[in-house]
Short mmCIF file of C-alpha atoms and ligand atoms in Angstrom, two decimals:
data_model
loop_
_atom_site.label_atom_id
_atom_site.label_comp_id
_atom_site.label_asym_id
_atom_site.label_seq_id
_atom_site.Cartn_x
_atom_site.Cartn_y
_atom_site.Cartn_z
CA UNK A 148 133.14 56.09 138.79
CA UNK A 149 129.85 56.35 140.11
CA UNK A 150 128.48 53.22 141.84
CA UNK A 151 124.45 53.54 141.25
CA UNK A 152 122.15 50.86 142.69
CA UNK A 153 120.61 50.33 139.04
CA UNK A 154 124.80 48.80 138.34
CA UNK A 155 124.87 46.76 141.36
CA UNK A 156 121.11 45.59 141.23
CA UNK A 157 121.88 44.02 137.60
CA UNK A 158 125.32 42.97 138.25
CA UNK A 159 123.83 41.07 141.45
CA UNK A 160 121.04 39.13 139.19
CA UNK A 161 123.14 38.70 136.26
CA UNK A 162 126.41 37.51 138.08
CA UNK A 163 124.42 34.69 140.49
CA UNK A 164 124.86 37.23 143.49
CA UNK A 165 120.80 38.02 144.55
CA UNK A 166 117.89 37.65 142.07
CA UNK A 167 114.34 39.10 142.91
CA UNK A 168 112.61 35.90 144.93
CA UNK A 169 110.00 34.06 143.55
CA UNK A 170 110.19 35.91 140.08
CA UNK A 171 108.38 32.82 137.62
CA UNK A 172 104.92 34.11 139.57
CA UNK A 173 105.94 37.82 138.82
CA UNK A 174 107.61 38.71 141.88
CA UNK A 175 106.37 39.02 145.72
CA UNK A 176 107.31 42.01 147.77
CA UNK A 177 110.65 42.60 149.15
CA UNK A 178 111.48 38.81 148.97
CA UNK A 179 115.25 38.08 147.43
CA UNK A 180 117.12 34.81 146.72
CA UNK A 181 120.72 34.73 147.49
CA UNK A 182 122.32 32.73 144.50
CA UNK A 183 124.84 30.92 144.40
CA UNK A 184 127.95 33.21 144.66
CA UNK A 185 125.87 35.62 146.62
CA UNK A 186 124.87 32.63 149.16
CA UNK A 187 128.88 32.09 149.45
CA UNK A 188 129.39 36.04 150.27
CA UNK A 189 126.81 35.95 152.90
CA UNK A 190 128.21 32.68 155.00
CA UNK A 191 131.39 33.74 154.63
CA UNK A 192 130.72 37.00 156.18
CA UNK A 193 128.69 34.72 159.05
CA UNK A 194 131.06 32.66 158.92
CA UNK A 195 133.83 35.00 159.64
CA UNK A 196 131.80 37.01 162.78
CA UNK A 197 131.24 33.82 163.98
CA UNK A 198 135.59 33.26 164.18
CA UNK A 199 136.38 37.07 164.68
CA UNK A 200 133.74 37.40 167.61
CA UNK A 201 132.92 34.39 169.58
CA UNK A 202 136.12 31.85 168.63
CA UNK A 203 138.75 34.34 169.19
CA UNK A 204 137.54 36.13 172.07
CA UNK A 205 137.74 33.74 175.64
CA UNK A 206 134.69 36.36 176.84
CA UNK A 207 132.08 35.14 174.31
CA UNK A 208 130.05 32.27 173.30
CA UNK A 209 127.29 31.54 170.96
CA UNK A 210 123.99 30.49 171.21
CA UNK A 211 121.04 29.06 168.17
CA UNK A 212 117.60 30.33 169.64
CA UNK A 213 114.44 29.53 168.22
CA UNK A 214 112.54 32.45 166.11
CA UNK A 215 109.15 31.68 167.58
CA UNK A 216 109.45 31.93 171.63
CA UNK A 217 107.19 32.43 174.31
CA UNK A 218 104.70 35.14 172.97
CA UNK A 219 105.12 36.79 177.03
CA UNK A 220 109.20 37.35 175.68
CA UNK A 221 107.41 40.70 173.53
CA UNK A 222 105.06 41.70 176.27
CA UNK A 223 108.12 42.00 178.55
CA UNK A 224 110.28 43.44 176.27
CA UNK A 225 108.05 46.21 175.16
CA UNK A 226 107.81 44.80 170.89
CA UNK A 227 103.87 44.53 171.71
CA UNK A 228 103.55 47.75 173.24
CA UNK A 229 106.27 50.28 171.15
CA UNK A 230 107.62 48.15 168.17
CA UNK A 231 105.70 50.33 166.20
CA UNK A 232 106.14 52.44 163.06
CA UNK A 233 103.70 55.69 161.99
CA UNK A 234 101.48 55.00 159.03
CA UNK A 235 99.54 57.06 156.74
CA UNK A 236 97.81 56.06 153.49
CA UNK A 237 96.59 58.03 150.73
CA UNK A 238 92.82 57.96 150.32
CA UNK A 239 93.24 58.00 146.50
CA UNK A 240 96.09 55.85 145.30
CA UNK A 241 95.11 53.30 148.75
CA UNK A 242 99.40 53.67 148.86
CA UNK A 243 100.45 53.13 152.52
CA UNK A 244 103.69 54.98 153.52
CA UNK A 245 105.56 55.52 156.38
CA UNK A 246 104.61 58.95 157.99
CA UNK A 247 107.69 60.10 159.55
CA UNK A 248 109.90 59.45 155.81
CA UNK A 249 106.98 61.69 154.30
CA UNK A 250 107.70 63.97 156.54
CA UNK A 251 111.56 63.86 156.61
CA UNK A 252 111.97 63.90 152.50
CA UNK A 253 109.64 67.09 152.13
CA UNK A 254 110.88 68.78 155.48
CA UNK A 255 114.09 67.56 156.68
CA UNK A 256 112.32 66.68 160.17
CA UNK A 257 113.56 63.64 162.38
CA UNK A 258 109.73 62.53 163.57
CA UNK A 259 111.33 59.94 165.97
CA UNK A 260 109.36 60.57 169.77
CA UNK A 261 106.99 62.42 168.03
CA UNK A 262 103.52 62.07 169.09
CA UNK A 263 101.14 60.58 165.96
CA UNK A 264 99.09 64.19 166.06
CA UNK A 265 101.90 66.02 165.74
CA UNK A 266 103.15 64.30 162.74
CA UNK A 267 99.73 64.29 161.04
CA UNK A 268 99.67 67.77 162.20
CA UNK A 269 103.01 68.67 160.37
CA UNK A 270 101.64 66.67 157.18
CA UNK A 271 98.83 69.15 156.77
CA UNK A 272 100.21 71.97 158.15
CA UNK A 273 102.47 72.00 155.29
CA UNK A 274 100.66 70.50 152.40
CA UNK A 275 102.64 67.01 152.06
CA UNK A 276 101.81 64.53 149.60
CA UNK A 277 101.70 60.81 148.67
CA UNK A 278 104.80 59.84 147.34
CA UNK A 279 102.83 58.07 144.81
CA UNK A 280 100.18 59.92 143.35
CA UNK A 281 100.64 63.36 144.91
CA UNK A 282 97.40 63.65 146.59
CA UNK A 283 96.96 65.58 149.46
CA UNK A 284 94.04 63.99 150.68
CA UNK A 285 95.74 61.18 153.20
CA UNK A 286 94.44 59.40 156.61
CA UNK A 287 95.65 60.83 160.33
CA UNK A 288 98.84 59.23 161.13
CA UNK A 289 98.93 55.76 162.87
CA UNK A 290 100.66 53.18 164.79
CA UNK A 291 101.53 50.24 163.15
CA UNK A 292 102.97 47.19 164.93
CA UNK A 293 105.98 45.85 162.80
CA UNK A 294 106.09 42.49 164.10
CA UNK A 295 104.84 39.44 162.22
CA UNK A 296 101.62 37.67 163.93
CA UNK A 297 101.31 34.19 163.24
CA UNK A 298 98.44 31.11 164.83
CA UNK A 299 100.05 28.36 166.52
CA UNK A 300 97.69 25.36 165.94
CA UNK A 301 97.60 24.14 169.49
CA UNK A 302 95.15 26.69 171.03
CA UNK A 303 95.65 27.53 174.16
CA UNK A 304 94.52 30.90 176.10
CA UNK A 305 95.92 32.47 173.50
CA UNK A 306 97.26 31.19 170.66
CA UNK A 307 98.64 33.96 169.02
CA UNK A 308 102.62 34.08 168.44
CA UNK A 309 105.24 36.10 166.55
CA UNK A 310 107.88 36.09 164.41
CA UNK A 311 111.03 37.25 166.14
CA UNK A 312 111.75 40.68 164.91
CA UNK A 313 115.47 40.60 166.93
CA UNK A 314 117.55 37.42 167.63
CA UNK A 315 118.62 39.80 170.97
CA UNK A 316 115.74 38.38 173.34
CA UNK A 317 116.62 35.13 173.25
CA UNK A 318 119.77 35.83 174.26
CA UNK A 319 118.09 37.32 177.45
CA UNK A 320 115.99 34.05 177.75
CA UNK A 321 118.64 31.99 177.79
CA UNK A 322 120.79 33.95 180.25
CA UNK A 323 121.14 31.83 182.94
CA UNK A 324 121.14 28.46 181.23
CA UNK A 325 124.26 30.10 179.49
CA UNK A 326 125.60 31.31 182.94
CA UNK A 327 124.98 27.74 184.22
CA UNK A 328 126.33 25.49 181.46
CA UNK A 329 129.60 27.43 180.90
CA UNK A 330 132.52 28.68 183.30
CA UNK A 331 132.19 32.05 181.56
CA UNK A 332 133.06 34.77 184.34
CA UNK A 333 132.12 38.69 184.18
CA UNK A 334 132.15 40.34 181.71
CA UNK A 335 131.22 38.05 178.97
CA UNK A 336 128.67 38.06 175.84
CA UNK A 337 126.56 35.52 174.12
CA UNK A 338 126.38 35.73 170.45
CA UNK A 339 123.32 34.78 167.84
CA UNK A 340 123.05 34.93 163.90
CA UNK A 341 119.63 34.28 162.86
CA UNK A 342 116.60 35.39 161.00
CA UNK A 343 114.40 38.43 162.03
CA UNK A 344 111.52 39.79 160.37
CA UNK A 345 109.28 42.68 160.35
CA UNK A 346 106.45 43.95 158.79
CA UNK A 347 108.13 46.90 157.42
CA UNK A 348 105.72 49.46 155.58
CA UNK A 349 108.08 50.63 153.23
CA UNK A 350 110.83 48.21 152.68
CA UNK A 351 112.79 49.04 149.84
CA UNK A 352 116.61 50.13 148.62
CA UNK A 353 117.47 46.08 147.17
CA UNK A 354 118.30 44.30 150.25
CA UNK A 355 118.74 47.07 152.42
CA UNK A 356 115.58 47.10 153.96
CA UNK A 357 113.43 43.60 154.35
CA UNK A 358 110.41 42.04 155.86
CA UNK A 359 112.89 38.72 156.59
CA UNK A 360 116.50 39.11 156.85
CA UNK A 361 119.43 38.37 159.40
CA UNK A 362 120.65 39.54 162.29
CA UNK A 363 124.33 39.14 163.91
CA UNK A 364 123.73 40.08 167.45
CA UNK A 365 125.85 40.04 170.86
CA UNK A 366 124.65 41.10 174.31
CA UNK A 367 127.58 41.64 176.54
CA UNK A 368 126.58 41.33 180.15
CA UNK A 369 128.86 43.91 182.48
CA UNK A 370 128.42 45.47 185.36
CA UNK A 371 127.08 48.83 185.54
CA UNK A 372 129.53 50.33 186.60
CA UNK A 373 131.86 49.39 183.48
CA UNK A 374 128.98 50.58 181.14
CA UNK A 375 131.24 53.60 179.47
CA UNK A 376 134.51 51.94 179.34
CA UNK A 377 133.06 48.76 177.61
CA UNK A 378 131.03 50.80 175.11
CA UNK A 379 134.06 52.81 173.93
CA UNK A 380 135.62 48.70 173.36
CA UNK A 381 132.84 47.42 171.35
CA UNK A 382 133.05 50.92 169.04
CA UNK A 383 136.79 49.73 168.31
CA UNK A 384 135.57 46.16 167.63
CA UNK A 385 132.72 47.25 165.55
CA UNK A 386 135.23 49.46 163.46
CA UNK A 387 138.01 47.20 163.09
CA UNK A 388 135.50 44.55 162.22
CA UNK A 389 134.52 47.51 159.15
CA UNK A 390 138.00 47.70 158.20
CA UNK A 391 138.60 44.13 158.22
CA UNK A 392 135.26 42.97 155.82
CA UNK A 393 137.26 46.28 152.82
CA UNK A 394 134.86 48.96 153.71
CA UNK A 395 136.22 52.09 153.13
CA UNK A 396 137.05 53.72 156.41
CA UNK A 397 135.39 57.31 154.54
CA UNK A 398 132.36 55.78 154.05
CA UNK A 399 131.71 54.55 157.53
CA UNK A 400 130.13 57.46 159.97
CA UNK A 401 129.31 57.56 163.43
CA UNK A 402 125.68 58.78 164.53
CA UNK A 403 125.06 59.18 168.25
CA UNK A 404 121.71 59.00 169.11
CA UNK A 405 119.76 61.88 170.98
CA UNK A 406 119.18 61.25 174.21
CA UNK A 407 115.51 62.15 174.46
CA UNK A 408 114.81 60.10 170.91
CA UNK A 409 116.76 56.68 171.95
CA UNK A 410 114.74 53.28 171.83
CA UNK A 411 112.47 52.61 175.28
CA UNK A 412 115.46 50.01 176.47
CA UNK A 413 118.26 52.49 175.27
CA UNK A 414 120.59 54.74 177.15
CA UNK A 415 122.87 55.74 174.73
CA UNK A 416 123.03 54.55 171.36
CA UNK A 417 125.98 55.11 168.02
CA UNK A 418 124.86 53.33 164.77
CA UNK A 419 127.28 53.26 162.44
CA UNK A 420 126.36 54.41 158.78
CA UNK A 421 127.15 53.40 155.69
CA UNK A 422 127.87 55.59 152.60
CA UNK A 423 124.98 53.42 150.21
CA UNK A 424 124.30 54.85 146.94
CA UNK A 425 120.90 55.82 148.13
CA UNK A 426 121.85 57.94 150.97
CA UNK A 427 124.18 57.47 154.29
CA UNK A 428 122.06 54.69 155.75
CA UNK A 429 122.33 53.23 159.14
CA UNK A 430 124.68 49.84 158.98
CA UNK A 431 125.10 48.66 162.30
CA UNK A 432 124.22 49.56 166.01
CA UNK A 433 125.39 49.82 169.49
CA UNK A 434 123.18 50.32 172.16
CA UNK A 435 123.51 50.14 176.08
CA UNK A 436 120.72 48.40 177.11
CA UNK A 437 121.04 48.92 180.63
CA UNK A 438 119.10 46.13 182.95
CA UNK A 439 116.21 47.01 181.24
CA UNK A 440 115.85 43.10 179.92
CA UNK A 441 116.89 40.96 182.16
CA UNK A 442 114.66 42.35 184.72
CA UNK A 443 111.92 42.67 182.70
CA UNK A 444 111.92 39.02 181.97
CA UNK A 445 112.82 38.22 185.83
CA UNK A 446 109.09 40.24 186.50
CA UNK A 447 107.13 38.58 183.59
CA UNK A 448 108.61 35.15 184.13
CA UNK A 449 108.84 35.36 188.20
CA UNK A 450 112.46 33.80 187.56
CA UNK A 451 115.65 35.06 188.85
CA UNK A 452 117.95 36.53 186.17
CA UNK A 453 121.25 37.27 188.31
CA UNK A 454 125.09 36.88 188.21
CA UNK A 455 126.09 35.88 191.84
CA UNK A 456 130.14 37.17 191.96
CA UNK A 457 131.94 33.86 193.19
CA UNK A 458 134.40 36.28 195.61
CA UNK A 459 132.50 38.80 197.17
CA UNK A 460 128.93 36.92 196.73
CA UNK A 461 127.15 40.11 195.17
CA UNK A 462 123.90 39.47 193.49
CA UNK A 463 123.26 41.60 190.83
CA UNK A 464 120.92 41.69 187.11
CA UNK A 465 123.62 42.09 184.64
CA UNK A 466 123.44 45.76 182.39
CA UNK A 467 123.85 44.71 178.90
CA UNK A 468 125.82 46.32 176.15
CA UNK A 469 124.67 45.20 172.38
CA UNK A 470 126.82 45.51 169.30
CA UNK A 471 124.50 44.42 166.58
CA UNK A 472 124.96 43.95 163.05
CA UNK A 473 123.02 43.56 159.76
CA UNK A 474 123.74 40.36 157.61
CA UNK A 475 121.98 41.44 154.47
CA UNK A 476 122.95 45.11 155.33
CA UNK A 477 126.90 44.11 155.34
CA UNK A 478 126.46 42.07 152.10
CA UNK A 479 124.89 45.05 150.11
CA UNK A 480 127.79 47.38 151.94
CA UNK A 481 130.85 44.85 150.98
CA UNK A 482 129.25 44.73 147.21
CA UNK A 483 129.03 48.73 147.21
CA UNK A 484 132.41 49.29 148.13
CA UNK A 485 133.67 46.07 146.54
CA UNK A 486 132.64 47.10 142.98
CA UNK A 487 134.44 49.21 140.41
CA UNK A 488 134.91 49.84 136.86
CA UNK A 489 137.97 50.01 135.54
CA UNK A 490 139.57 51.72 132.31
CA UNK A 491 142.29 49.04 131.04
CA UNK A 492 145.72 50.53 129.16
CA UNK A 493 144.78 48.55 126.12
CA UNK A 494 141.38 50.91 126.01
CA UNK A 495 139.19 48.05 127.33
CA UNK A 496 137.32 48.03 130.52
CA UNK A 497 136.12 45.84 133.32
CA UNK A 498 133.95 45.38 135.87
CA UNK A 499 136.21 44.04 139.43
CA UNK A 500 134.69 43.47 142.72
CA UNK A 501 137.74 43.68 145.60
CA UNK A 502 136.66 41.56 147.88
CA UNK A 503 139.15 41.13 150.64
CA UNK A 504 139.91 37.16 150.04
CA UNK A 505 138.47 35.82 153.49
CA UNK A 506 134.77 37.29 152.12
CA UNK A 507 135.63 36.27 148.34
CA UNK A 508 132.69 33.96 147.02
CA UNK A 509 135.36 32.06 145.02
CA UNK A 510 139.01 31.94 146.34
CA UNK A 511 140.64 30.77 143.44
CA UNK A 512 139.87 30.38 139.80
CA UNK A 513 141.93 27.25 137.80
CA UNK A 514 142.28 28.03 134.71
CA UNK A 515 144.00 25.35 131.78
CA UNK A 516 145.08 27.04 128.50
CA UNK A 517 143.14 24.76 126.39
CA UNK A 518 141.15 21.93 126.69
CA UNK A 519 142.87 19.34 125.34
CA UNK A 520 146.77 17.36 125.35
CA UNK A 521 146.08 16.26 129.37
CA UNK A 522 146.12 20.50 130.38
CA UNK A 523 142.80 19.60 131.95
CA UNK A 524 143.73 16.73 133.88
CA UNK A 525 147.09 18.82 134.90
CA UNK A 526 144.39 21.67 136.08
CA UNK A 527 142.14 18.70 138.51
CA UNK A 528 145.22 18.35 140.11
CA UNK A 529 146.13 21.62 140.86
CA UNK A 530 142.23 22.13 141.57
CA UNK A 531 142.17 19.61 144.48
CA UNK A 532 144.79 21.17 146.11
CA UNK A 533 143.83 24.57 146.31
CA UNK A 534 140.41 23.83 147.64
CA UNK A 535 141.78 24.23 150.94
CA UNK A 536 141.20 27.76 150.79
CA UNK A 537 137.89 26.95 150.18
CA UNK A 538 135.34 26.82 147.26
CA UNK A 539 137.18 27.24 144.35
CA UNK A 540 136.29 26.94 140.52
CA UNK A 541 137.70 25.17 137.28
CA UNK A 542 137.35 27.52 134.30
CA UNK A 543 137.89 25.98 130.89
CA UNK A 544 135.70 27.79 128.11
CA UNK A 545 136.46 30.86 126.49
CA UNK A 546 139.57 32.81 125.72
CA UNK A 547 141.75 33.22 128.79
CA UNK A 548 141.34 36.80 128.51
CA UNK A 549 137.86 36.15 128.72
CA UNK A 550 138.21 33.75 131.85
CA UNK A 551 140.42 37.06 133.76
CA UNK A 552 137.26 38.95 133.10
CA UNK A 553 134.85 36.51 134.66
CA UNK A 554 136.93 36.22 137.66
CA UNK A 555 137.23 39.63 138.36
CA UNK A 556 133.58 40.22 137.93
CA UNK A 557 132.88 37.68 140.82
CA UNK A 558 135.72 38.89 142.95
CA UNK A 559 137.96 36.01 142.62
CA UNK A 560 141.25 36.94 144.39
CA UNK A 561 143.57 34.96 142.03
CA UNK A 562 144.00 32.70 139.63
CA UNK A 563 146.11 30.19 138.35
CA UNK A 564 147.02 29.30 134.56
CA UNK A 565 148.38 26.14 133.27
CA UNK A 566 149.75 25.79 130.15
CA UNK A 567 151.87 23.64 128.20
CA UNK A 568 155.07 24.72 130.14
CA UNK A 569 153.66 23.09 133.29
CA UNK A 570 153.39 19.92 131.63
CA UNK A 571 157.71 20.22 131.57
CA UNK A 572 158.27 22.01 134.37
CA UNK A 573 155.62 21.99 137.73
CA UNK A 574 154.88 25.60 137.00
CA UNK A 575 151.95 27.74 137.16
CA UNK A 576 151.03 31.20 136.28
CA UNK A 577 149.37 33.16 139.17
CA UNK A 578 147.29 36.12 138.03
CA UNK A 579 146.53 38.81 140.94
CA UNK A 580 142.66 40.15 140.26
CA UNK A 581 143.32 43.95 141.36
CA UNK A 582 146.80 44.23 140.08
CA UNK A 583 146.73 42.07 137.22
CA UNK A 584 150.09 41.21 137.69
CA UNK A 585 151.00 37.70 137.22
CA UNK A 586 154.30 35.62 137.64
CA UNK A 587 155.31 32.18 137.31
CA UNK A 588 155.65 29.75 140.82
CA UNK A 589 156.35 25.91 140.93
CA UNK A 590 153.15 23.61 142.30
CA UNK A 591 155.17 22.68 145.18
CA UNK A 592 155.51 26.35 146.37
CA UNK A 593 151.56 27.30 145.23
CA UNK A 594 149.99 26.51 148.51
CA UNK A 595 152.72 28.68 150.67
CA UNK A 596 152.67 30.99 148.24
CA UNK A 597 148.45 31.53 147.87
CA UNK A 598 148.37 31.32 151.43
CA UNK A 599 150.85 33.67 152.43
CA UNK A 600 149.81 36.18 150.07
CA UNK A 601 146.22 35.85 150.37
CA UNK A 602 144.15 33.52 152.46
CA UNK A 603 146.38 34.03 155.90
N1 LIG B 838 118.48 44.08 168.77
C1 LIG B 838 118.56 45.44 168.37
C2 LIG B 838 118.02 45.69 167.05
O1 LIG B 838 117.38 44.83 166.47
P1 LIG B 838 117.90 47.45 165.13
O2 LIG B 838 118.68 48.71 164.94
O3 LIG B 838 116.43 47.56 165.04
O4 LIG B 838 118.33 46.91 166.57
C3 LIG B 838 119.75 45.90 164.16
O5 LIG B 838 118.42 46.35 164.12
C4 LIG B 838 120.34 45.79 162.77
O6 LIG B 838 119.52 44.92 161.98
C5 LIG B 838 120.36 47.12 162.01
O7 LIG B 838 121.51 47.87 162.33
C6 LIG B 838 120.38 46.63 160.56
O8 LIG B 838 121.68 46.26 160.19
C7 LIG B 838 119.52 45.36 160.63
N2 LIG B 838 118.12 45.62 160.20
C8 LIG B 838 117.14 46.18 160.94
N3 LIG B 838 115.99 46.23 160.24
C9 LIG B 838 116.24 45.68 159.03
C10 LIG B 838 115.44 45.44 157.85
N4 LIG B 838 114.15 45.71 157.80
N5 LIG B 838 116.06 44.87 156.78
C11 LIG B 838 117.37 44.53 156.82
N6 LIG B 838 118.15 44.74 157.90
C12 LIG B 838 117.61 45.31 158.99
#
């Protein structure tokens, strides 16, 4: 079965996943709306970093920075200066694009580090066109700054400010309040989920890439001598945390990054990629930051950035590792590799996302045989109990066949049938979504029972 992003595109609008934002004035841009199963998917996924990351590891905390800081935090961390992407626009069809995919798609070069001439250079050289309109006749390449510029009302020397385009920096801001507050000791991160946004010239690919979207980011402050060990830990976190959201261990790849094309802060870099139906597509990232923050910030700021070591008394500025990770990039991924068609015995089909239950927009379905002769009231009371797994849904129109279907199409792990036999005897059918197998348990076993089975 071939997973196309036409299928999951409609499937996400029809089924309440995502819907194209602000669509009664005809669209606008990139901009999405998470509805309401989709908004479900995406906490739970923040919801579960949030456990699997900074609850359950004693090394970590979490902080909730502000996206619009001091405009001097991008000065110092080099977004004013390099945060830039290379333009060109077509002179014809006024159709802006981003330089170094033109070049890529027609020539299978990687432009990163390139100088703008040389790309512009490589553009004529070898007769590449707009992606629109197929014109040759396009501008010199560019630099265009992707961060979002905003005017702060109270005017000051200078009162422009920026959106943040990575929750990372104020992580770095934050540093020593963090250090000070807690009784965290070396090594230990600081975690942030929040919005970023950039001014992307070519977003595109659904949700994959966006002008606003979120980021799940951890700096891990070590020393530098423990730079290699630690990176080859977060890789294992970073994959088991793949494994443990269902995607497909053959769909995730490693990319290391060449040395001589890393970021300005970066001195060695793996993304992980995702198989996406467009392409393999970078997912997530891990980057060794070295110092390269923290004492950027101590020289802008004139304000000490250190860890003093309690024993020994060393004064040092922390090297930072960062394992950072896409929300909106992990929700298309888990949908991708969540969704399949299936061909049924009985030469129907259907349509099943397999969610792993912890990420499952709706954890269990209720489902009475028919509406009437107190099955209903029977199904409330089964319904209030198994909301402690969570949102949960009562399903009483249509054919029970019918009600399977709609289940499976939103990913909903199991659910549970009462008919008029549970009226006599305190038993429920439990249907599994990817088996389809279902057996008969009494209500005073169903919460053991769901919970062992699923929702442990
Ligand atoms: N703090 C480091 C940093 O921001 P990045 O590789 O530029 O590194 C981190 O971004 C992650 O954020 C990416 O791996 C991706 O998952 C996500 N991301 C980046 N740009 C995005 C965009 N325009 N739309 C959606 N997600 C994006």
């Amino acid at each position: 079965m071939l997973v196309t992003m036409d299928k999951i595109v409609g499937w996400s609008k029809r089924k309440g996943f995502i819907f194209p934002g602000s669509e009664i004035y005809g669209g606008f841009g990139n901009s999405y709306t998470y509805g309401p199963y989709g908004s479900e998917l995406k906490n739970n996924i923040k919801a579960y970093w949030w456990k699997r990351f900074i609850h359950e590891r004693e090394d970590m905390t979490g902080i909730d920075g502000d996206i619009i800081l001091h405009p001097r935090t991008w000065e110092a961390s080099g977004h004013v200066e390099g945060f830039n992407d290379q333009q060109v626009d077509c002179k014809e069809c006024k159709t802006r694009m981003r330089a170094d995919h033109l070049v890529e798609d027609a020539l299978g070069v990687d432009c990163e580090g390139l100088p703008d001439e040389e790309v512009s250079k490589l553009i004529k050289d070898n007769n590449i066109k707009c992606s629109k309109c197929g014109s040759e006749n396009l501008t010199e390449v560019r630099k265009f700054n992707l961060m979002f510029q905003t005017q702060m009302a109270k005017v000051g020397e200078n009162s422009t400010a920026y959106l943040r385009p990575e929750t990372a920096q104020a992580i770095f801001l934050e540093f020593k309040n963090v250090l000070d507050s807690t009784r965290l000791k070396f090594p230990f991160g600081i975690g942030q989920i929040g919005k970023a946004f950039r001014n992307e010239i070519t977003p595109g690919n659904f949700i994959f890439r966006r002008l606003e979207f979120e980021q799940m980011e951890i700096e891990y402050f070590i020393r530098e001598e423990d730079w290699e060990e630690l990176f080859v830990m977060w890789q294992k976190e970073m994959k088991a945390w793949c494994d443990e959201i269902g995607l497909s261990r053959d769909k995730c790849h490693d990319l290391e990054h060449d040395k001589e094309k890393l970021s300005h802060y970066s001195k060695r870099t793996v993304d992980i990629e995702y198989d996406f139906p467009f392409g393999k597509k970078e997912l997530y990232g891990l980057a060794y930051r070295t110092n390269f923050d923290l004492s950027q910030h101590e020289k802008f700021s004139g304000k000490k950035l250190r860890y003093r070591d309690s024993e020994t008394n060393e004064e040092f500025v922390p090297h930072v590792l960062e394992p950072t990770f896409g929300v909106d990039r992990t929700v298309l991924a888990v949908i991708c590799d969540a969704y399949n068609e299936e061909s049924l015995e009985d030469g129907t089909s259907r349509v099943v996302l397999k969610f792993v239950p912890k990420l499952a927009p709706v954890k269990v379905a209720v489902l009475p045989l028919m509406k009437k002769d107190g099955l209903p009231k029977k199904a409330q009371e089964v319904f209030k109990k198994v909301k402690v797994f969570g949102n949960c849904e009562m399903d009483i129109s249509g054919t029970i066949g019918k009600r399977y279907r709609r289940q499976d199409e939103v990913g909903t792990p199991v659910c549970v049938t009462i008919d008029y036999d549970t009226l006599e005897d305190e038993s429920v059918t439990i249907r599994d979504r990817d088996t389809m197998e279902q057996k008969r348990v009494k209500i005073s076993e169903l919460l053991n029972i769901l919970g062992e089975s699923y929702f442990n």
